[in-house]
Short mmCIF file of C-alpha atoms in Angstrom, two decimals:
data_model
loop_
_atom_site.label_atom_id
_atom_site.label_comp_id
_atom_site.label_asym_id
_atom_site.label_seq_id
_atom_site.Cartn_x
_atom_site.Cartn_y
_atom_site.Cartn_z
CA MET A 1 -18.07 -71.20 18.30
CA ARG A 2 -18.95 -67.65 17.16
CA VAL A 3 -22.70 -66.78 17.01
CA LEU A 4 -24.41 -63.89 15.78
CA ILE A 5 -27.88 -63.42 16.61
CA VAL A 6 -29.91 -61.04 14.44
CA THR A 7 -33.33 -59.52 15.82
CA VAL A 8 -34.97 -56.06 15.03
CA GLY A 9 -38.29 -54.55 16.39
CA SER A 10 -39.15 -52.90 19.82
CA ARG A 11 -37.36 -53.46 23.18
CA GLY A 12 -39.53 -56.43 23.81
CA ASP A 13 -38.34 -57.99 20.45
CA VAL A 14 -34.85 -57.44 21.70
CA ALA A 15 -34.53 -57.93 25.28
CA PRO A 16 -35.30 -61.81 25.21
CA TYR A 17 -32.26 -62.36 23.08
CA THR A 18 -30.14 -60.70 25.61
CA GLY A 19 -30.73 -63.66 28.02
CA LEU A 20 -30.21 -66.03 25.29
CA ALA A 21 -26.90 -64.50 24.49
CA ALA A 22 -25.66 -64.45 28.02
CA ARG A 23 -26.26 -68.12 28.30
CA LEU A 24 -24.47 -68.81 25.10
CA ARG A 25 -21.70 -66.69 26.38
CA ALA A 26 -21.54 -68.53 29.82
CA ALA A 27 -21.26 -72.11 27.68
CA GLY A 28 -18.11 -70.60 26.24
CA HIS A 29 -19.46 -69.18 22.75
CA ALA A 30 -18.48 -65.89 21.56
CA VAL A 31 -21.68 -64.06 20.94
CA ALA A 32 -22.76 -60.80 19.19
CA ILE A 33 -26.32 -59.26 18.63
CA ALA A 34 -26.97 -57.36 15.64
CA THR A 35 -29.92 -55.01 16.07
CA HIS A 36 -30.78 -51.34 16.22
CA ASP A 37 -28.49 -48.50 17.85
CA PRO A 38 -30.92 -47.99 20.59
CA PHE A 39 -30.45 -51.13 22.08
CA ALA A 40 -26.70 -50.91 22.12
CA THR A 41 -26.42 -50.65 25.84
CA LEU A 42 -29.06 -53.33 26.52
CA VAL A 43 -26.68 -55.63 24.49
CA GLY A 44 -23.50 -54.31 26.06
CA GLY A 45 -24.73 -55.29 29.57
CA THR A 46 -24.61 -58.71 28.93
CA GLY A 47 -20.90 -58.70 27.88
CA CYS A 48 -21.69 -59.58 24.32
CA GLU A 49 -20.69 -57.67 21.17
CA PHE A 50 -23.14 -55.10 19.76
CA ARG A 51 -23.19 -55.04 15.93
CA PRO A 52 -25.24 -52.16 14.46
CA LEU A 53 -28.24 -52.35 12.02
CA PRO A 54 -29.67 -49.39 10.42
CA GLY A 55 -33.45 -48.09 10.66
CA ASP A 56 -36.11 -47.25 12.96
CA PRO A 57 -37.13 -50.16 15.01
CA ARG A 58 -40.83 -48.95 14.92
CA THR A 59 -41.03 -49.97 11.38
CA ILE A 60 -41.50 -53.41 12.27
CA LEU A 61 -44.65 -52.39 14.22
CA ASP A 62 -45.85 -50.48 11.13
CA ALA A 63 -45.16 -53.71 8.96
CA ALA A 64 -47.63 -55.71 11.39
CA ALA A 65 -50.47 -53.64 10.39
CA LEU A 66 -50.25 -55.37 6.93
CA SER A 67 -51.51 -51.75 5.34
CA VAL A 68 -50.66 -51.00 1.85
CA ARG A 69 -49.70 -47.49 2.91
CA VAL A 70 -46.87 -48.76 5.02
CA VAL A 71 -45.27 -51.07 2.15
CA PRO A 72 -42.82 -48.61 0.80
CA ARG A 73 -41.39 -47.70 4.14
CA VAL A 74 -41.06 -51.28 5.21
CA VAL A 75 -39.41 -52.17 2.10
CA ARG A 76 -36.78 -49.92 2.48
CA TYR A 77 -36.23 -50.57 5.83
CA LEU A 78 -35.66 -54.33 5.09
CA ASP A 79 -33.41 -53.24 2.17
CA ALA A 80 -31.01 -51.19 4.75
CA VAL A 81 -31.16 -54.14 6.95
CA GLY A 82 -30.27 -56.68 4.34
CA ALA A 83 -27.56 -54.36 2.90
CA ALA A 84 -25.83 -54.15 6.42
CA LEU A 85 -25.96 -58.07 7.42
CA PRO A 86 -22.73 -58.73 5.31
CA ASP A 87 -20.84 -56.36 7.40
CA ALA A 88 -22.55 -57.68 10.61
CA VAL A 89 -21.04 -61.02 9.66
CA ARG A 90 -17.47 -59.92 8.58
CA PRO A 91 -15.67 -60.61 11.54
CA GLY A 92 -16.71 -64.02 11.32
CA VAL A 93 -19.52 -66.36 12.46
CA ASP A 94 -19.98 -69.98 12.88
CA VAL A 95 -23.86 -70.09 13.42
CA LEU A 96 -26.54 -67.59 12.77
CA VAL A 97 -29.59 -67.23 14.98
CA THR A 98 -32.60 -65.28 13.83
CA GLY A 99 -35.93 -63.56 14.93
CA ALA A 100 -38.69 -64.23 12.74
CA ALA A 101 -38.74 -60.68 11.29
CA THR A 102 -35.18 -61.08 9.96
CA ALA A 103 -35.52 -64.86 8.91
CA PRO A 104 -35.82 -64.55 5.25
CA LEU A 105 -32.84 -62.22 5.11
CA VAL A 106 -30.49 -64.44 7.43
CA GLY A 107 -31.53 -67.60 5.67
CA HIS A 108 -30.20 -66.28 2.44
CA LEU A 109 -27.22 -64.80 4.29
CA GLY A 110 -26.40 -68.34 5.66
CA ALA A 111 -26.85 -70.07 2.42
CA GLY A 112 -24.52 -67.66 0.70
CA LEU A 113 -21.84 -67.96 3.56
CA GLY A 114 -22.28 -71.51 3.99
CA VAL A 115 -23.20 -70.77 7.81
CA PRO A 116 -25.86 -72.87 9.57
CA VAL A 117 -29.04 -70.94 10.55
CA LEU A 118 -31.27 -71.36 13.68
CA GLY A 119 -34.89 -69.65 13.68
CA ALA A 120 -35.59 -68.52 17.29
CA TYR A 121 -39.01 -66.96 17.31
CA LEU A 122 -40.80 -65.13 20.13
CA GLN A 123 -44.40 -65.42 18.28
CA PRO A 124 -46.05 -68.26 16.43
CA ALA A 125 -45.07 -67.84 12.78
CA HIS A 126 -46.24 -71.12 11.20
CA PRO A 127 -49.54 -71.64 9.73
CA THR A 128 -51.89 -73.77 11.74
CA ARG A 129 -55.74 -74.57 11.82
CA ALA A 130 -55.83 -74.02 15.87
CA PHE A 131 -55.77 -70.14 15.79
CA PRO A 132 -55.81 -67.28 13.30
CA PRO A 133 -52.35 -65.63 12.34
CA PRO A 134 -51.09 -63.78 15.46
CA VAL A 135 -50.52 -60.44 13.56
CA SER A 136 -54.56 -60.40 12.88
CA SER A 137 -56.96 -59.13 15.58
CA VAL A 138 -59.81 -61.36 14.28
CA ARG A 139 -61.13 -64.39 16.35
CA SER A 140 -60.89 -67.87 15.01
CA LEU A 141 -62.01 -68.50 11.56
CA GLY A 142 -62.23 -72.08 11.69
CA GLY A 143 -59.78 -74.63 11.02
CA PHE A 144 -59.52 -74.03 7.13
CA GLY A 145 -59.90 -70.40 7.43
CA ASN A 146 -57.27 -70.21 10.09
CA TRP A 147 -54.78 -72.01 7.99
CA MET A 148 -55.47 -70.15 4.95
CA SER A 149 -55.55 -66.48 6.49
CA ALA A 150 -52.01 -67.69 7.71
CA ARG A 151 -50.74 -68.47 4.34
CA ALA A 152 -51.85 -65.39 2.94
CA VAL A 153 -50.18 -63.26 5.95
CA ARG A 154 -46.95 -65.34 5.12
CA ALA A 155 -47.23 -64.36 1.49
CA VAL A 156 -47.58 -60.80 2.52
CA VAL A 157 -44.74 -60.68 4.96
CA ASP A 158 -42.25 -62.65 2.34
CA GLY A 159 -43.35 -60.00 -0.36
CA PHE A 160 -41.98 -57.15 2.19
CA SER A 161 -38.69 -59.02 2.23
CA ALA A 162 -38.34 -59.94 -1.42
CA PRO A 163 -36.58 -57.11 -2.76
CA ALA A 164 -34.06 -57.28 0.00
CA VAL A 165 -33.46 -60.79 -0.68
CA ARG A 166 -32.86 -60.31 -4.27
CA THR A 167 -30.32 -57.69 -3.48
CA LEU A 168 -28.69 -59.64 -0.99
CA ARG A 169 -28.31 -62.86 -3.02
CA SER A 170 -26.85 -60.75 -5.77
CA ARG A 171 -24.31 -59.57 -3.29
CA LEU A 172 -23.51 -62.90 -2.04
CA GLY A 173 -23.00 -64.28 -5.64
CA LEU A 174 -26.03 -66.55 -5.51
CA ALA A 175 -28.20 -67.12 -8.45
CA PRO A 176 -31.50 -64.89 -8.94
CA GLY A 177 -34.70 -66.30 -7.76
CA GLY A 178 -33.19 -69.25 -5.82
CA THR A 179 -34.84 -70.80 -2.67
CA ILE A 180 -33.37 -72.04 0.50
CA ALA A 181 -34.51 -74.97 2.66
CA PRO A 182 -36.30 -73.46 5.76
CA PRO A 183 -34.07 -73.58 8.74
CA PRO A 184 -34.81 -75.48 12.17
CA VAL A 185 -36.76 -73.48 14.38
CA VAL A 186 -37.39 -73.23 18.18
CA TYR A 187 -39.89 -70.90 19.74
CA GLY A 188 -39.29 -68.99 23.06
CA PHE A 189 -42.38 -69.32 24.73
CA SER A 190 -43.71 -71.86 27.28
CA PRO A 191 -45.85 -74.80 25.96
CA ALA A 192 -47.99 -74.15 29.15
CA VAL A 193 -48.76 -70.94 27.87
CA LEU A 194 -49.47 -71.74 24.22
CA PRO A 195 -49.31 -75.27 23.56
CA PRO A 196 -47.77 -75.98 20.07
CA PRO A 197 -50.97 -77.19 17.63
CA THR A 198 -51.19 -80.42 16.94
CA ASP A 199 -50.80 -79.76 13.17
CA TRP A 200 -47.43 -78.29 13.28
CA PRO A 201 -44.25 -80.45 12.22
CA SER A 202 -42.96 -82.23 15.29
CA ASP A 203 -39.66 -80.37 14.96
CA LEU A 204 -41.53 -77.14 15.75
CA ARG A 205 -41.10 -76.81 19.49
CA ALA A 206 -42.06 -74.61 22.18
CA VAL A 207 -39.02 -74.66 24.51
CA GLY A 208 -39.85 -72.11 26.98
CA TYR A 209 -38.97 -68.55 27.21
CA TRP A 210 -35.44 -67.23 27.51
CA TRP A 211 -35.52 -64.23 29.94
CA PRO A 212 -34.08 -60.98 29.60
CA GLU A 213 -30.59 -60.51 31.18
CA PRO A 214 -30.88 -57.82 33.83
CA PRO A 215 -27.62 -55.68 34.48
CA ALA A 216 -26.16 -57.23 37.38
CA ASP A 217 -25.68 -53.96 39.12
CA TRP A 218 -29.16 -52.85 38.82
CA ARG A 219 -30.94 -51.32 41.85
CA PRO A 220 -34.20 -49.78 42.11
CA PRO A 221 -33.77 -45.84 42.00
CA PRO A 222 -34.50 -44.01 45.23
CA PRO A 223 -38.12 -42.75 44.32
CA LEU A 224 -39.16 -45.94 43.14
CA ALA A 225 -37.80 -47.85 46.38
CA GLY A 226 -39.43 -45.13 48.50
CA PHE A 227 -42.78 -45.55 46.59
CA LEU A 228 -42.85 -49.45 46.92
CA ALA A 229 -42.14 -49.13 50.47
CA ALA A 230 -44.79 -46.66 51.20
CA GLY A 231 -47.95 -48.60 51.02
CA ASP A 232 -49.82 -51.57 49.55
CA PRO A 233 -48.44 -52.96 46.10
CA PRO A 234 -49.31 -50.63 43.23
CA VAL A 235 -50.81 -51.44 40.11
CA HIS A 236 -48.47 -50.96 36.95
CA VAL A 237 -49.77 -49.38 33.90
CA GLY A 238 -47.78 -49.42 30.68
CA LEU A 239 -48.53 -49.84 26.89
CA GLY A 240 -44.90 -50.59 26.03
CA SER A 241 -43.83 -49.44 22.74
CA LEU A 242 -47.28 -48.10 21.95
CA GLY A 243 -47.15 -45.73 24.98
CA ASP A 244 -46.32 -42.80 23.41
CA ALA A 245 -49.08 -42.57 20.76
CA PRO A 246 -51.94 -39.99 21.23
CA ARG A 247 -54.54 -42.56 22.02
CA ALA A 248 -52.31 -44.54 24.37
CA ARG A 249 -51.41 -41.34 26.17
CA ARG A 250 -54.92 -40.48 26.51
CA PHE A 251 -56.15 -43.97 27.61
CA ALA A 252 -53.35 -44.19 30.37
CA GLY A 253 -54.23 -40.77 31.66
CA LEU A 254 -57.64 -41.69 32.12
CA ALA A 255 -57.05 -45.04 33.58
CA VAL A 256 -54.78 -43.52 36.17
CA ARG A 257 -57.06 -41.03 37.53
CA GLU A 258 -60.03 -43.52 37.62
CA LEU A 259 -57.67 -46.12 39.59
CA ARG A 260 -56.58 -43.29 41.98
CA ARG A 261 -60.27 -42.58 42.49
CA ARG A 262 -60.79 -46.04 43.23
CA GLY A 263 -58.00 -46.05 45.79
CA PHE A 264 -55.09 -47.80 43.83
CA ARG A 265 -51.51 -46.65 43.91
CA VAL A 266 -50.32 -46.70 40.49
CA LEU A 267 -46.82 -47.00 38.65
CA VAL A 268 -46.95 -45.62 35.01
CA GLN A 269 -44.33 -46.53 32.48
CA GLY A 270 -44.53 -44.29 28.99
CA SER A 271 -46.38 -41.03 28.81
CA VAL A 272 -49.71 -39.82 29.97
CA ASP A 273 -51.78 -37.11 28.91
CA ALA A 274 -52.16 -34.69 32.18
CA GLU A 275 -49.71 -36.30 34.47
CA PRO A 276 -51.38 -36.46 37.72
CA ALA A 277 -49.59 -34.63 40.63
CA ASP A 278 -50.42 -37.08 43.31
CA ASP A 279 -48.20 -39.03 45.79
CA GLY A 280 -50.20 -42.18 44.95
CA VAL A 281 -48.80 -42.16 41.35
CA LEU A 282 -45.24 -42.66 40.23
CA LEU A 283 -43.97 -42.01 36.68
CA LEU A 284 -41.16 -44.52 35.71
CA GLY A 285 -38.30 -44.42 33.22
CA ASP A 286 -36.78 -47.59 31.79
CA VAL A 287 -37.03 -50.40 34.81
CA PRO A 288 -36.51 -54.09 33.84
CA HIS A 289 -39.79 -55.56 34.32
CA GLU A 290 -38.38 -58.88 35.72
CA ARG A 291 -37.18 -56.68 38.81
CA LEU A 292 -40.41 -54.68 39.04
CA PHE A 293 -43.51 -56.96 38.53
CA PRO A 294 -42.90 -59.33 41.50
CA HIS A 295 -43.73 -56.15 43.63
CA VAL A 296 -46.96 -55.20 41.87
CA ALA A 297 -50.44 -55.95 42.45
CA ALA A 298 -51.54 -56.30 38.86
CA VAL A 299 -50.24 -55.30 35.34
CA LEU A 300 -52.25 -53.39 33.06
CA HIS A 301 -50.32 -53.71 29.52
CA HIS A 302 -50.59 -53.90 25.80
CA ALA A 303 -50.04 -57.63 25.95
CA GLY A 304 -46.87 -57.92 24.08
CA ALA A 305 -45.04 -61.13 24.10
CA GLY A 306 -42.21 -59.85 26.51
CA THR A 307 -44.47 -57.81 28.77
CA THR A 308 -46.86 -60.85 29.07
CA ALA A 309 -44.02 -63.22 29.69
CA ALA A 310 -42.66 -61.02 32.36
CA ALA A 311 -46.04 -60.49 34.03
CA LEU A 312 -46.65 -64.52 34.14
CA ARG A 313 -42.98 -65.08 35.39
CA ALA A 314 -43.64 -62.87 38.31
CA GLY A 315 -46.89 -64.69 39.20
CA VAL A 316 -49.10 -61.49 39.08
CA PRO A 317 -52.57 -61.07 37.52
CA THR A 318 -53.02 -58.87 34.31
CA VAL A 319 -55.54 -56.68 32.29
CA PRO A 320 -54.51 -56.78 28.86
CA VAL A 321 -55.20 -54.15 26.16
CA PRO A 322 -53.99 -55.50 23.01
CA VAL A 323 -53.80 -53.18 20.04
CA GLN A 324 -51.83 -54.99 17.13
CA ALA A 325 -50.07 -58.05 15.86
CA ASP A 326 -49.46 -61.03 18.37
CA GLN A 327 -50.81 -58.92 21.38
CA HIS A 328 -54.59 -60.28 20.47
CA LEU A 329 -53.17 -63.83 20.88
CA TRP A 330 -51.35 -63.41 24.21
CA ALA A 331 -54.36 -61.55 25.60
CA ARG A 332 -56.61 -64.29 24.65
CA ARG A 333 -54.40 -66.85 26.22
CA ALA A 334 -53.97 -64.63 29.62
CA VAL A 335 -58.05 -64.82 29.66
CA GLN A 336 -58.05 -68.58 29.02
CA LEU A 337 -55.37 -69.32 31.50
CA THR A 338 -57.31 -67.49 34.27
CA VAL A 339 -54.57 -64.83 34.86
CA ALA A 340 -56.75 -61.98 33.64
CA PRO A 341 -60.48 -61.27 33.98
CA GLY A 342 -60.87 -60.23 30.37
CA ALA A 343 -59.08 -57.98 27.73
CA LEU A 344 -60.10 -54.52 27.09
CA ARG A 345 -59.90 -52.41 23.69
CA LEU A 346 -57.88 -49.33 23.66
CA ARG A 347 -60.40 -47.39 21.47
CA THR A 348 -63.32 -48.20 23.25
CA ALA A 349 -62.74 -49.10 26.92
CA THR A 350 -63.82 -46.59 29.58
CA PRO A 351 -61.96 -45.47 32.59
CA GLU A 352 -64.81 -47.37 34.55
CA GLN A 353 -64.32 -50.50 32.72
CA VAL A 354 -60.38 -50.35 33.09
CA ALA A 355 -60.92 -49.96 36.87
CA ASP A 356 -63.54 -52.53 37.13
CA ALA A 357 -60.92 -54.95 35.29
CA VAL A 358 -58.16 -54.02 37.80
CA THR A 359 -60.41 -54.50 40.75
CA ALA A 360 -61.50 -57.97 39.61
CA ALA A 361 -57.95 -59.01 38.77
CA VAL A 362 -56.62 -58.01 42.13
CA GLY A 363 -59.55 -58.67 44.44
CA ASP A 364 -60.89 -62.04 42.90
CA PRO A 365 -58.31 -64.94 44.27
CA ARG A 366 -58.76 -67.08 41.30
CA TYR A 367 -56.60 -64.66 39.05
CA ARG A 368 -53.85 -64.47 41.74
CA ALA A 369 -53.91 -68.16 42.08
CA GLY A 370 -53.98 -68.76 38.30
CA ALA A 371 -51.09 -66.47 37.74
CA ARG A 372 -49.03 -68.18 40.68
CA ARG A 373 -49.63 -71.79 39.31
CA LEU A 374 -48.38 -70.77 35.92
CA ALA A 375 -45.33 -68.95 37.52
CA ALA A 376 -44.51 -71.93 39.29
CA ILE A 377 -44.66 -74.14 35.93
CA LEU A 378 -42.26 -71.27 34.17
CA ALA A 379 -39.96 -71.32 36.93
CA ALA A 380 -39.12 -75.05 36.15
CA GLU A 381 -38.43 -74.61 32.56
CA ASP A 382 -35.25 -73.71 30.66
CA GLY A 383 -35.80 -72.38 27.31
CA ALA A 384 -32.30 -71.26 26.72
CA ALA A 385 -30.94 -74.79 27.23
CA ALA A 386 -32.81 -76.00 24.25
CA VAL A 387 -31.41 -73.30 22.19
CA LEU A 388 -27.71 -74.05 23.45
CA ASP A 389 -28.18 -77.42 22.59
CA MET A 390 -29.37 -76.73 19.02
CA VAL A 391 -26.48 -74.16 18.37
CA ASP A 392 -23.97 -76.74 19.55
CA ARG A 393 -25.44 -79.42 17.10
CA LEU A 394 -25.66 -76.93 14.10
CA GLY A 395 -21.90 -75.91 14.80
CA GLN A 396 -20.53 -79.32 14.81
#
């Protein structure tokens, strides 16, 4: 079968689908991934076809803020993506697989083409009483409050897509204002990390992670290999897609200096203010987390879904610093699962608090034990197999 995966957003929103694509391809399917140009090499490394989508991947991060000022930019972005989708499927497709951000558009695309659609989501997108909507930084509002706030967020997100959906339906020859049945959805996170809420329908399943596909010929660059061999396992500091923002650079710079003062060796991914000239610090470029994290003592990170999953898989304790969207949910879960001593706030955490948290994560055996216990569970799961099964059934 010909399978097209559609996903947008940051690298962490795209990389997991490379593992899924590689698994589908190994099963004999012809697989393409439609996403943004910066990820063409990432997709090509799987042996799958890359089909370009327009726009700046960071726009989805802006949309997560649910701010009025970003609405015009997000609407224009989704309009451009919607306009490009018919070209992305033109070579032919038998099954469409979509991430959450593009699900409204891909659902109508599938309806217009008569092609089945599978939702393959990385973050919880369905309302529940169990926790507040992941795009929110608030703690639980109680069962009814969580449910209603999730419904409100869903309405806002659907509003972002509404103009693009209208244009796409017109282009596909569908009646204006029509609705579609929601596609089946599987979630690419482990039920051991976030158990599916009991008020979700039984067909919403958390099937386990589908891990990014690392380049087969990847080797650590000599500076990294030498640094890892030169001393104790270092602490990894990286704030993902947020890492180039001025506040994040300042946070990282202060954190690195304090960690060095406490005697930790440090690996840094992303930018830092006043880069330290110190042989106990190494600045990294693009290094696969799945290859790097098993060699570190702890991970100080923004708690994005992909980075959180990579740290859990590696069995290392973490110190989450969530800023937006689902990062707050994964940070809370890391603390609840005893793999992190606590979550910090980017705006208010002092260098001393950062170093204290890292010291606890590395020095308290509870967090190492919790991380290793969870890593053993994840190693026994096969999330991609469930998606492969669903694709096979939809394509029949």
